[in-house]
Tab-separated table of C-alpha atoms and ligand atoms in Angstrom:
chain	number	residue	atom	x	y	z
A	26	MET	CA	93.379	-133.387	34.934
A	27	THR	CA	91.297	-132.806	38.040
A	28	LYS	CA	91.923	-129.801	40.263
A	29	PRO	CA	91.465	-129.670	44.045
A	30	ILE	CA	88.250	-128.185	45.443
A	31	PRO	CA	89.095	-125.158	47.675
A	32	LYS	CA	89.079	-126.679	51.144
A	33	GLU	CA	88.449	-125.320	54.605
A	34	GLN	CA	90.963	-126.717	57.101
A	35	GLY	CA	89.891	-128.183	60.431
A	36	LEU	CA	88.247	-131.286	61.871
A	37	ASP	CA	84.635	-130.132	61.840
A	38	HIS	CA	82.776	-126.878	61.236
A	39	SER	CA	79.302	-127.742	62.537
A	40	LEU	CA	79.715	-125.252	65.394
A	41	ASP	CA	80.736	-122.554	62.915
A	42	PHE	CA	77.559	-123.334	60.972
A	43	LEU	CA	75.517	-122.799	64.143
A	44	ARG	CA	77.474	-119.606	64.903
A	45	GLU	CA	77.249	-118.144	61.398
A	46	GLY	CA	73.833	-119.457	60.301
A	47	TYR	CA	72.708	-118.016	56.970
A	48	GLN	CA	76.191	-116.537	56.410
A	49	PHE	CA	78.175	-119.769	56.819
A	50	VAL	CA	78.250	-120.699	53.130
A	51	PRO	CA	78.257	-117.137	51.687
A	52	ASN	CA	81.171	-116.141	53.983
A	53	ARG	CA	83.292	-118.980	52.650
A	54	ARG	CA	82.233	-118.463	49.024
A	55	THR	CA	83.476	-114.900	49.434
A	56	SER	CA	86.734	-115.780	51.143
A	57	PHE	CA	87.574	-118.575	48.680
A	58	GLN	CA	86.265	-116.433	45.772
A	59	SER	CA	84.624	-119.631	44.563
A	60	ASN	CA	81.149	-121.043	44.030
A	61	ILE	CA	82.428	-124.394	45.254
A	62	PHE	CA	84.361	-125.280	48.387
A	63	GLU	CA	84.804	-128.196	50.725
A	64	THR	CA	84.264	-128.306	54.489
A	65	ARG	CA	83.381	-130.822	57.211
A	66	LEU	CA	79.953	-130.856	58.865
A	67	LEU	CA	78.455	-133.304	61.387
A	68	GLY	CA	81.633	-135.378	61.146
A	69	GLU	CA	81.657	-135.793	57.374
A	70	ARG	CA	83.065	-134.171	54.278
A	71	ALA	CA	80.666	-131.760	52.573
A	72	ILE	CA	80.890	-129.859	49.296
A	73	CYS	CA	79.084	-126.503	49.249
A	74	LEU	CA	77.801	-125.010	45.992
A	75	GLY	CA	76.325	-121.605	45.290
A	76	GLY	CA	75.373	-119.134	42.596
A	77	GLU	CA	73.720	-119.851	39.272
A	78	GLU	CA	76.248	-122.446	38.094
A	79	GLY	CA	76.266	-124.175	41.488
A	80	ALA	CA	72.454	-124.355	41.524
A	81	ALA	CA	72.327	-125.635	37.932
A	82	LEU	CA	74.707	-128.443	38.884
A	83	PHE	CA	72.902	-129.245	42.166
A	84	TYR	CA	69.567	-129.717	40.392
A	85	ASP	CA	70.978	-132.220	37.878
A	86	ALA	CA	69.048	-135.290	39.040
A	87	ASP	CA	71.386	-137.636	37.147
A	88	ARG	CA	74.187	-136.586	39.463
A	89	PHE	CA	72.583	-136.142	42.900
A	90	VAL	CA	70.097	-138.001	45.099
A	91	ARG	CA	68.176	-136.993	48.204
A	92	GLN	CA	68.167	-140.353	49.990
A	93	ASP	CA	70.115	-140.035	53.291
A	94	ALA	CA	70.929	-136.377	52.560
A	95	ALA	CA	68.936	-134.587	55.274
A	96	PRO	CA	70.305	-134.959	58.823
A	97	LYS	CA	68.316	-137.334	61.066
A	98	ARG	CA	67.414	-134.531	63.462
A	99	LEU	CA	65.624	-132.684	60.653
A	100	LEU	CA	63.792	-135.836	59.544
A	101	LYS	CA	62.632	-136.439	63.133
A	102	THR	CA	61.164	-132.938	63.381
A	103	LEU	CA	60.799	-130.779	60.269
A	104	PHE	CA	60.325	-133.243	57.415
A	105	GLY	CA	59.219	-136.652	58.711
A	106	GLU	CA	61.123	-139.775	57.718
A	107	THR	CA	59.146	-141.121	54.779
A	108	GLY	CA	58.189	-137.992	52.881
A	109	VAL	CA	58.652	-136.811	49.311
A	110	GLN	CA	61.844	-134.967	50.302
A	111	THR	CA	63.669	-138.298	50.773
A	112	LEU	CA	62.628	-139.935	47.470
A	113	ASP	CA	64.466	-140.128	44.152
A	114	GLY	CA	63.773	-141.121	40.542
A	115	PRO	CA	60.358	-142.453	39.484
A	116	ALA	CA	59.175	-142.884	43.116
A	117	HIS	CA	59.784	-139.170	43.669
A	118	THR	CA	58.162	-138.085	40.400
A	119	HIS	CA	55.089	-140.185	41.177
A	120	ARG	CA	54.738	-138.847	44.743
A	121	LYS	CA	55.397	-135.270	43.612
A	122	ARG	CA	52.551	-135.581	41.105
A	123	MET	CA	50.282	-136.309	44.062
A	124	PHE	CA	51.236	-132.942	45.616
A	125	MET	CA	51.052	-131.007	42.384
A	126	SER	CA	47.554	-132.363	41.651
A	127	LEU	CA	46.360	-129.936	44.387
A	128	MET	CA	48.179	-126.874	43.117
A	129	PHE	CA	45.955	-125.864	40.175
A	130	PRO	CA	44.961	-122.172	40.102
A	131	GLU	CA	41.328	-122.530	41.294
A	132	ASN	CA	42.466	-124.595	44.271
A	133	VAL	CA	45.202	-122.099	45.179
A	134	ASP	CA	42.530	-119.354	44.940
A	135	ARG	CA	40.297	-121.342	47.281
A	136	LEU	CA	43.036	-121.468	49.912
A	137	THR	CA	43.721	-117.755	49.456
A	138	ARG	CA	40.049	-116.928	50.012
A	139	LEU	CA	40.026	-119.045	53.177
A	140	VAL	CA	43.122	-117.207	54.408
A	141	GLY	CA	41.463	-113.835	53.683
A	142	ARG	CA	38.329	-114.892	55.568
A	143	GLU	CA	40.351	-116.058	58.582
A	144	TRP	CA	42.364	-112.803	58.631
A	145	GLU	CA	39.147	-110.829	58.848
A	146	LYS	CA	37.812	-113.007	61.683
A	147	GLU	CA	41.023	-112.714	63.684
A	148	LEU	CA	41.630	-109.009	63.089
A	149	ASP	CA	37.999	-108.044	63.759
A	150	GLN	CA	38.195	-109.886	67.088
A	151	ALA	CA	41.691	-108.711	67.993
A	152	ASP	CA	40.491	-106.016	70.382
A	153	GLY	CA	42.624	-103.604	68.407
A	154	GLU	CA	45.923	-105.301	69.235
A	155	THR	CA	47.741	-108.434	68.122
A	156	VAL	CA	51.083	-110.253	68.047
A	157	LEU	CA	51.217	-111.007	64.370
A	158	TYR	CA	53.317	-114.190	64.470
A	159	GLU	CA	50.792	-116.018	66.652
A	160	THR	CA	47.754	-114.614	64.886
A	161	ALA	CA	49.115	-115.491	61.454
A	162	GLN	CA	49.678	-119.077	62.551
A	163	ARG	CA	46.093	-119.521	63.739
A	164	VAL	CA	44.839	-117.914	60.522
A	165	LEU	CA	46.953	-120.177	58.336
A	166	MET	CA	46.263	-123.330	60.367
A	167	ARG	CA	42.476	-122.908	60.259
A	168	ALA	CA	42.561	-122.054	56.551
A	169	VAL	CA	44.907	-124.851	55.500
A	170	CYS	CA	43.094	-127.499	57.553
A	171	GLU	CA	39.815	-126.596	55.893
A	172	TRP	CA	41.565	-126.587	52.506
A	173	ALA	CA	43.196	-129.946	53.200
A	174	GLY	CA	39.960	-131.580	54.412
A	175	VAL	CA	41.356	-131.997	57.935
A	176	PRO	CA	38.660	-131.441	60.564
A	177	PHE	CA	39.534	-130.266	64.045
A	178	ALA	CA	37.614	-128.888	67.004
A	179	GLU	CA	37.997	-125.189	67.730
A	180	SER	CA	39.214	-126.196	71.225
A	181	GLU	CA	42.220	-127.871	69.554
A	182	VAL	CA	43.363	-124.887	67.477
A	183	ASP	CA	46.128	-123.782	69.837
A	184	LYS	CA	47.455	-127.302	70.466
A	185	ARG	CA	47.568	-128.297	66.790
A	186	THR	CA	48.937	-124.929	65.654
A	187	ASP	CA	51.693	-125.159	68.279
A	188	GLU	CA	52.619	-128.601	67.003
A	189	MET	CA	53.095	-127.271	63.469
A	190	ARG	CA	55.132	-124.332	64.788
A	191	LEU	CA	57.370	-126.644	66.815
A	192	LEU	CA	58.069	-128.763	63.735
A	193	PHE	CA	59.617	-125.866	61.839
A	194	GLU	CA	61.116	-124.085	64.859
A	195	SER	CA	62.857	-127.119	66.349
A	196	GLY	CA	64.702	-128.607	63.367
A	197	THR	CA	68.078	-127.106	64.211
A	198	ALA	CA	67.333	-126.467	67.909
A	199	LEU	CA	69.378	-128.249	70.530
A	200	GLY	CA	68.219	-129.726	73.847
A	201	PRO	CA	64.656	-129.391	75.171
A	202	LYS	CA	63.240	-127.579	72.153
A	203	HIS	CA	64.412	-130.358	69.865
A	204	ILE	CA	62.749	-132.954	72.125
A	205	LEU	CA	59.530	-130.914	72.018
A	206	GLY	CA	59.772	-130.943	68.221
A	207	ARG	CA	60.030	-134.748	68.160
A	208	LYS	CA	57.030	-135.059	70.459
A	209	ALA	CA	55.073	-132.649	68.290
A	210	ARG	CA	55.831	-134.791	65.232
A	211	ALA	CA	54.744	-137.998	66.954
A	212	SER	CA	51.513	-136.363	68.113
A	213	ALA	CA	50.722	-134.744	64.750
A	214	GLU	CA	51.433	-137.954	62.803
A	215	ALA	CA	49.205	-139.982	65.159
A	216	TRP	CA	46.444	-137.373	64.769
A	217	ILE	CA	46.482	-137.468	60.953
A	218	SER	CA	47.081	-141.261	60.726
A	219	SER	CA	43.874	-141.931	62.667
A	220	MET	CA	42.029	-139.713	60.178
A	221	VAL	CA	43.414	-141.703	57.252
A	222	GLU	CA	41.864	-144.867	58.701
A	223	GLU	CA	38.541	-143.044	59.051
A	224	VAL	CA	38.692	-141.894	55.432
A	225	ARG	CA	39.415	-145.412	54.233
A	226	THR	CA	36.535	-146.854	56.227
A	227	LYS	CA	34.275	-144.020	54.940
A	228	ARG	CA	33.575	-142.666	58.417
A	229	LEU	CA	35.194	-139.405	57.341
A	230	LEU	CA	34.354	-138.039	53.882
A	231	PRO	CA	36.646	-135.155	52.883
A	232	ASN	CA	35.996	-133.565	49.492
A	233	GLU	CA	37.971	-134.574	46.430
A	234	LYS	CA	40.956	-132.332	45.681
A	235	THR	CA	41.732	-131.981	49.378
A	236	ALA	CA	45.080	-133.318	50.588
A	237	LEU	CA	43.479	-135.729	53.044
A	238	TYR	CA	41.249	-137.265	50.360
A	239	GLU	CA	43.802	-137.360	47.549
A	240	PHE	CA	46.690	-138.636	49.696
A	241	ALA	CA	44.596	-141.260	51.554
A	242	TRP	CA	43.479	-142.721	48.195
A	243	HIS	CA	46.779	-142.188	46.346
A	244	ARG	CA	48.372	-145.368	44.944
A	245	ASP	CA	52.136	-145.734	44.617
A	246	GLU	CA	53.806	-146.866	41.347
A	247	SER	CA	52.946	-150.493	42.112
A	248	GLY	CA	49.287	-149.667	42.676
A	249	GLU	CA	49.327	-149.940	46.496
A	250	LEU	CA	47.746	-147.435	48.881
A	251	LEU	CA	50.390	-145.644	50.969
A	252	PRO	CA	50.741	-146.756	54.616
A	253	ALA	CA	48.669	-144.468	56.882
A	254	ASP	CA	51.780	-143.055	58.584
A	255	VAL	CA	53.257	-142.070	55.203
A	256	VAL	CA	49.990	-140.324	54.261
A	257	ALA	CA	50.213	-138.501	57.606
A	258	VAL	CA	53.768	-137.310	56.866
A	259	GLU	CA	52.632	-136.002	53.463
A	260	VAL	CA	49.488	-134.276	54.772
A	261	ILE	CA	51.738	-132.623	57.361
A	262	ASN	CA	53.970	-131.637	54.414
A	263	ILE	CA	50.999	-129.439	53.400
A	264	LEU	CA	49.922	-128.181	56.841
A	265	ARG	CA	53.345	-127.415	58.394
A	266	PRO	CA	54.868	-125.306	55.591
A	267	THR	CA	51.613	-123.399	55.135
A	268	VAL	CA	51.712	-122.457	58.829
A	269	ALA	CA	55.391	-121.579	58.314
A	270	VAL	CA	54.338	-118.974	55.748
A	271	SER	CA	53.624	-116.973	58.973
A	272	ILE	CA	57.353	-116.144	58.900
A	273	TYR	CA	56.985	-114.541	55.467
A	274	VAL	CA	53.786	-112.836	56.678
A	275	LEU	CA	55.872	-111.181	59.398
A	276	PHE	CA	58.559	-110.097	56.958
A	277	THR	CA	55.927	-108.835	54.485
A	278	VAL	CA	54.300	-106.616	57.117
A	279	LEU	CA	57.733	-105.563	58.400
A	280	ALA	CA	58.747	-104.536	54.868
A	281	LEU	CA	55.506	-102.549	54.474
A	282	HIS	CA	56.393	-100.752	57.704
A	283	GLN	CA	60.114	-100.191	57.200
A	284	PHE	CA	60.434	-99.458	53.496
A	285	ASP	CA	58.345	-96.318	52.926
A	286	GLU	CA	59.405	-95.826	49.321
A	287	ALA	CA	58.533	-99.405	48.361
A	288	ARG	CA	55.196	-99.121	50.185
A	289	THR	CA	54.375	-95.892	48.331
A	290	LYS	CA	55.239	-97.477	44.986
A	291	LEU	CA	53.052	-100.432	45.867
A	292	ALA	CA	50.178	-98.165	46.853
A	293	ASN	CA	50.433	-96.065	43.663
A	294	GLY	CA	50.853	-99.073	41.365
A	295	THR	CA	54.496	-98.498	40.275
A	296	VAL	CA	55.216	-101.858	41.823
A	297	ASP	CA	52.677	-104.698	41.884
A	298	ALA	CA	52.040	-107.049	44.790
A	299	THR	CA	53.799	-109.918	43.016
A	300	ALA	CA	57.033	-107.919	42.678
A	301	PHE	CA	56.771	-106.855	46.318
A	302	VAL	CA	56.398	-110.382	47.689
A	303	GLN	CA	59.102	-111.749	45.381
A	304	GLU	CA	61.490	-109.204	46.885
A	305	VAL	CA	60.397	-110.241	50.399
A	306	ARG	CA	61.241	-113.854	49.492
A	307	ARG	CA	64.610	-112.822	48.052
A	308	PHE	CA	65.643	-110.365	50.741
A	309	TYR	CA	64.715	-112.015	54.034
A	310	PRO	CA	66.215	-115.245	55.388
A	311	PHE	CA	64.270	-118.499	55.452
A	312	PHE	CA	66.108	-121.719	54.543
A	313	PRO	CA	69.899	-121.226	54.400
A	314	VAL	CA	70.725	-124.359	52.372
A	315	THR	CA	69.290	-127.575	50.987
A	316	ALA	CA	71.105	-130.920	50.831
A	317	ALA	CA	71.732	-133.848	48.453
A	318	ARG	CA	74.312	-136.627	47.966
A	319	VAL	CA	76.460	-137.410	44.937
A	320	LYS	CA	74.833	-140.315	43.059
A	321	HIS	CA	77.954	-141.665	41.356
A	322	ASP	CA	81.497	-140.397	40.731
A	323	PHE	CA	81.719	-137.612	38.163
A	324	GLU	CA	83.828	-134.645	37.173
A	325	TRP	CA	82.552	-131.077	36.783
A	326	GLU	CA	84.672	-128.094	35.687
A	327	GLY	CA	87.738	-130.160	36.573
A	328	TYR	CA	86.529	-130.919	40.131
A	329	ARG	CA	85.986	-134.495	41.218
A	330	PHE	CA	82.749	-135.500	43.000
A	331	GLU	CA	82.756	-138.903	44.717
A	332	ALA	CA	79.646	-141.038	45.158
A	333	GLY	CA	77.960	-140.547	48.534
A	334	THR	CA	79.499	-137.127	49.317
A	335	LEU	CA	77.160	-134.689	51.042
A	336	VAL	CA	76.485	-131.559	48.956
A	337	LEU	CA	74.819	-128.355	50.172
A	338	LEU	CA	73.342	-125.655	47.969
A	339	ASP	CA	73.498	-122.064	49.240
A	340	LEU	CA	69.897	-120.785	48.950
A	341	TYR	CA	70.195	-117.586	50.983
A	342	GLY	CA	73.583	-116.612	49.555
A	343	THR	CA	72.480	-117.219	45.959
A	344	ASN	CA	69.496	-114.890	46.484
A	345	HIS	CA	72.011	-112.254	47.639
A	346	ASP	CA	74.763	-112.992	45.143
A	347	PRO	CA	76.183	-109.710	43.733
A	348	ALA	CA	76.971	-111.589	40.509
A	349	HIS	CA	73.226	-111.926	39.890
A	350	TRP	CA	71.617	-109.066	41.848
A	351	ASP	CA	72.342	-105.325	41.781
A	352	GLU	CA	72.820	-104.057	45.319
A	353	PRO	CA	71.548	-107.293	46.853
A	354	GLY	CA	71.466	-105.748	50.340
A	355	GLN	CA	68.845	-103.186	49.260
A	356	PHE	CA	65.133	-103.983	49.499
A	357	ASN	CA	63.964	-103.036	46.038
A	358	PRO	CA	60.792	-104.700	44.678
A	359	GLU	CA	61.210	-102.829	41.370
A	360	ARG	CA	63.918	-105.336	40.409
A	361	PHE	CA	61.104	-107.880	39.953
A	362	VAL	CA	58.859	-105.686	37.782
A	363	ASP	CA	60.379	-106.733	34.452
A	364	TRP	CA	62.334	-109.654	35.823
A	365	THR	CA	63.200	-112.464	33.438
A	366	GLU	CA	62.625	-115.568	35.487
A	367	SER	CA	65.654	-117.700	36.203
A	368	PRO	CA	65.420	-121.153	37.776
A	369	PHE	CA	68.882	-120.895	39.329
A	370	THR	CA	69.479	-117.362	40.685
A	371	PHE	CA	66.275	-116.806	42.702
A	372	ILE	CA	65.911	-119.924	44.833
A	373	PRO	CA	64.267	-119.222	48.233
A	374	GLN	CA	62.142	-122.339	47.703
A	375	GLY	CA	64.616	-124.321	45.596
A	376	GLY	CA	65.369	-124.202	41.888
A	377	ARG	CA	64.882	-125.770	38.457
A	378	ASP	CA	61.692	-127.713	37.951
A	379	VAL	CA	58.823	-128.233	40.371
A	380	ASP	CA	57.260	-131.301	38.721
A	381	PHE	CA	60.362	-133.429	38.279
A	382	GLY	CA	62.835	-132.005	40.774
A	383	HIS	CA	62.652	-131.203	44.482
A	384	ARG	CA	61.708	-127.557	44.060
A	385	CYS	CA	59.040	-126.565	46.615
A	386	ALA	CA	55.552	-127.847	45.838
A	387	GLY	CA	53.998	-124.858	47.620
A	388	GLU	CA	55.602	-121.885	45.891
A	389	HIS	CA	52.371	-120.681	44.227
A	390	VAL	CA	50.510	-121.152	47.488
A	391	THR	CA	53.177	-119.164	49.345
A	392	ILE	CA	53.113	-116.292	46.861
A	393	ALA	CA	49.289	-116.223	46.850
A	394	ILE	CA	49.112	-116.106	50.673
A	395	MET	CA	51.717	-113.348	50.782
A	396	LYS	CA	49.818	-111.289	48.203
A	397	GLU	CA	46.638	-111.733	50.229
A	398	THR	CA	48.620	-110.513	53.260
A	399	VAL	CA	49.696	-107.397	51.350
A	400	ASP	CA	46.069	-106.715	50.460
A	401	VAL	CA	44.868	-107.204	54.054
A	402	PHE	CA	47.553	-104.974	55.604
A	403	LEU	CA	47.736	-102.337	52.884
A	404	ASN	CA	44.114	-102.003	51.762
A	405	ARG	CA	41.720	-103.692	54.163
A	406	TYR	CA	42.964	-102.735	57.653
A	407	ARG	CA	44.678	-99.754	59.213
A	408	TYR	CA	46.876	-100.221	62.286
A	409	ASP	CA	49.767	-98.747	64.250
A	410	VAL	CA	53.149	-100.321	64.678
A	411	PRO	CA	54.412	-99.225	68.127
A	412	PRO	CA	58.147	-99.030	68.885
A	413	GLN	CA	59.505	-102.558	69.378
A	414	ASP	CA	62.530	-104.693	68.531
A	415	PHE	CA	62.244	-105.408	64.797
A	416	SER	CA	65.724	-106.881	64.558
A	417	TYR	CA	66.167	-110.380	63.229
A	418	SER	CA	69.232	-112.552	63.379
A	419	LEU	CA	71.150	-114.059	60.473
A	420	VAL	CA	72.291	-116.768	62.862
A	421	ASP	CA	69.080	-118.146	64.375
A	422	LEU	CA	67.150	-120.636	62.273
A	423	PRO	CA	64.414	-119.809	61.561
A	424	SER	CA	65.078	-116.099	61.702
A	425	LEU	CA	62.249	-113.917	63.031
A	426	PRO	CA	61.849	-110.279	64.089
A	427	LYS	CA	62.472	-110.338	67.864
A	428	SER	CA	59.159	-108.699	68.813
A	429	ARG	CA	57.165	-111.124	66.591
A	430	LEU	CA	55.536	-107.880	65.356
A	431	VAL	CA	53.016	-106.209	67.623
A	432	LEU	CA	50.246	-104.243	65.880
A	433	THR	CA	47.881	-101.917	67.758
A	434	ASP	CA	44.781	-99.833	66.953
A	435	ILE	CA	43.731	-102.281	64.293
A	436	GLU	CA	40.560	-101.346	62.487
A	437	ARG	CA	38.889	-102.211	59.270
A	438	ARG	CA	39.089	-99.546	56.569
A	439	ALA	CA	35.784	-98.218	55.380
B	29	HEM	C1	57.067	-120.761	53.964
B	29	HEM	C2	57.451	-120.659	52.737
B	29	HEM	C3	58.169	-121.824	52.127
B	29	HEM	C4	59.506	-121.954	51.937
B	29	HEM	C5	60.582	-120.922	52.252
B	29	HEM	C6	59.731	-123.246	51.341
B	29	HEM	C7	60.962	-123.728	50.967
B	29	HEM	C8	61.169	-124.985	50.462
B	29	HEM	C9	62.454	-125.514	50.094
B	29	HEM	C10	63.794	-124.756	50.186
B	29	HEM	C11	62.277	-126.775	49.647
B	29	HEM	C12	63.373	-127.754	49.216
B	29	HEM	C13	63.880	-127.498	47.837
B	29	HEM	C14	64.985	-128.470	47.501
B	29	HEM	O1	65.453	-129.204	48.383
B	29	HEM	O2	65.405	-128.520	46.342
B	29	HEM	C15	60.876	-127.070	49.746
B	29	HEM	C16	60.309	-128.267	49.420
B	29	HEM	C17	58.989	-128.559	49.620
B	29	HEM	N1	57.988	-127.688	50.004
B	29	HEM	FE1	58.221	-125.775	50.504
B	29	HEM	N2	58.523	-123.882	51.207
B	29	HEM	C18	57.535	-123.057	51.661
B	29	HEM	C19	56.179	-123.273	51.640
B	29	HEM	C20	55.590	-124.445	51.271
B	29	HEM	C21	54.176	-124.674	51.234
B	29	HEM	C22	53.116	-123.617	51.540
B	29	HEM	C23	53.995	-125.989	50.884
B	29	HEM	C24	52.734	-126.762	50.691
B	29	HEM	C25	51.504	-126.255	50.688
B	29	HEM	C26	55.307	-126.566	50.685
B	29	HEM	C27	55.562	-127.883	50.341
B	29	HEM	C28	56.804	-128.378	50.042
B	29	HEM	C29	57.048	-129.769	49.680
B	29	HEM	C30	55.997	-130.884	49.605
B	29	HEM	C31	58.414	-129.876	49.409
B	29	HEM	C32	59.184	-131.127	48.983
B	29	HEM	C33	59.336	-131.122	47.473
B	29	HEM	C34	60.149	-132.282	46.944
B	29	HEM	O3	60.969	-132.849	47.686
B	29	HEM	O4	59.948	-132.634	45.772
B	29	HEM	N3	56.242	-125.600	50.926
B	29	HEM	N4	60.211	-125.957	50.219
């Protein structure tokens, strides 16, 4: 006997999603008292899942696929249309291996060192004052391009960094900003595609174990090189999210400023940097949901899932689920000190398995950059944080402190 999925009435709730942002799914999970409910988004039926059991179901690759799951407007800006996010089965596993071949510890350390070096250059030249969001993006763009084997002239830093920023800022934007995002994608893909040709004709010689080298020479399951535009999408899948770590940089420095007790515990060693940045990733908003489609009809816990139905997993709400987290609204890094890892309750960058599923390929990179940020802003530099608007919205995607974090009187510690 199947039972009906709790269902939200109404023709379409896309506008409610825009109005409620990160809270859209959690609000309804609370009002239905259910980790599963049905709604309508962008003119189609959608099932929303949340919590540990919802995440465990969502990451069952026998039941869900990613093909045609992400809305076109996100593919045209944020993701690109031919990237790893859209693949399933062996094609996905093979492509994912290409990404993961870069993520070994020494290589992650190399990127972290580059980030540290770029922080010092920027902060030493900051004339004592900086808007952290912009500075962090230049730091991360220079570091990740060097790491990825992507050369660019210093005169292009602002243009190329802006393109990456537009890709992740414009995904859900409407009107002119969305158009700017599409233009940024076209420009960035053309830029990297031309480099792929140069690599293949040996006019450009990036080092092995850089994204440009490995992706340009990667062969798909049938032994063919990837088309240059697909390589470009995948190299941008390294550059763009690394620049987007600037959002977590902002929240890390904001947390150091606003949560005195946590900062003291970090400084005296009660809490380590890993626990601190894990709590930043749990507490602050980044991606609200991720999407898949039902592969074939099946039944789960008495609910019927029909092939092709859109399914969303509540990332933000699961990280704040009172069933899994004590006082989820409190910023408390100590909860991560003796934390037993769970692949389904802490999912800011997706869940389950990174090698075979769609969990984020850059989670270690993200954590390493955030820990480097803690070190820079706790131990290596002193600075003032003048009064400003620190508030961030749970509606705007991506969510950012309004002031973008202004720091003054920056100086290197002895
Ligand atoms: C800014 C912090 C980051 C956040 C919040 C984040 C979040 C995510 C999320 C939610 C997913 C999708 C998970 C799913 O659909 O199941 C994802 C996938 C992905 N991320 Fe990240 N990410 C971040 C940083 C990075 C970095 C630094 C890189 C690369 C250096 C990266 C590369 C990727 C790739 C390639 C995928 C696609 C994986 C797949 O489809 O198999 N991300 N990320």
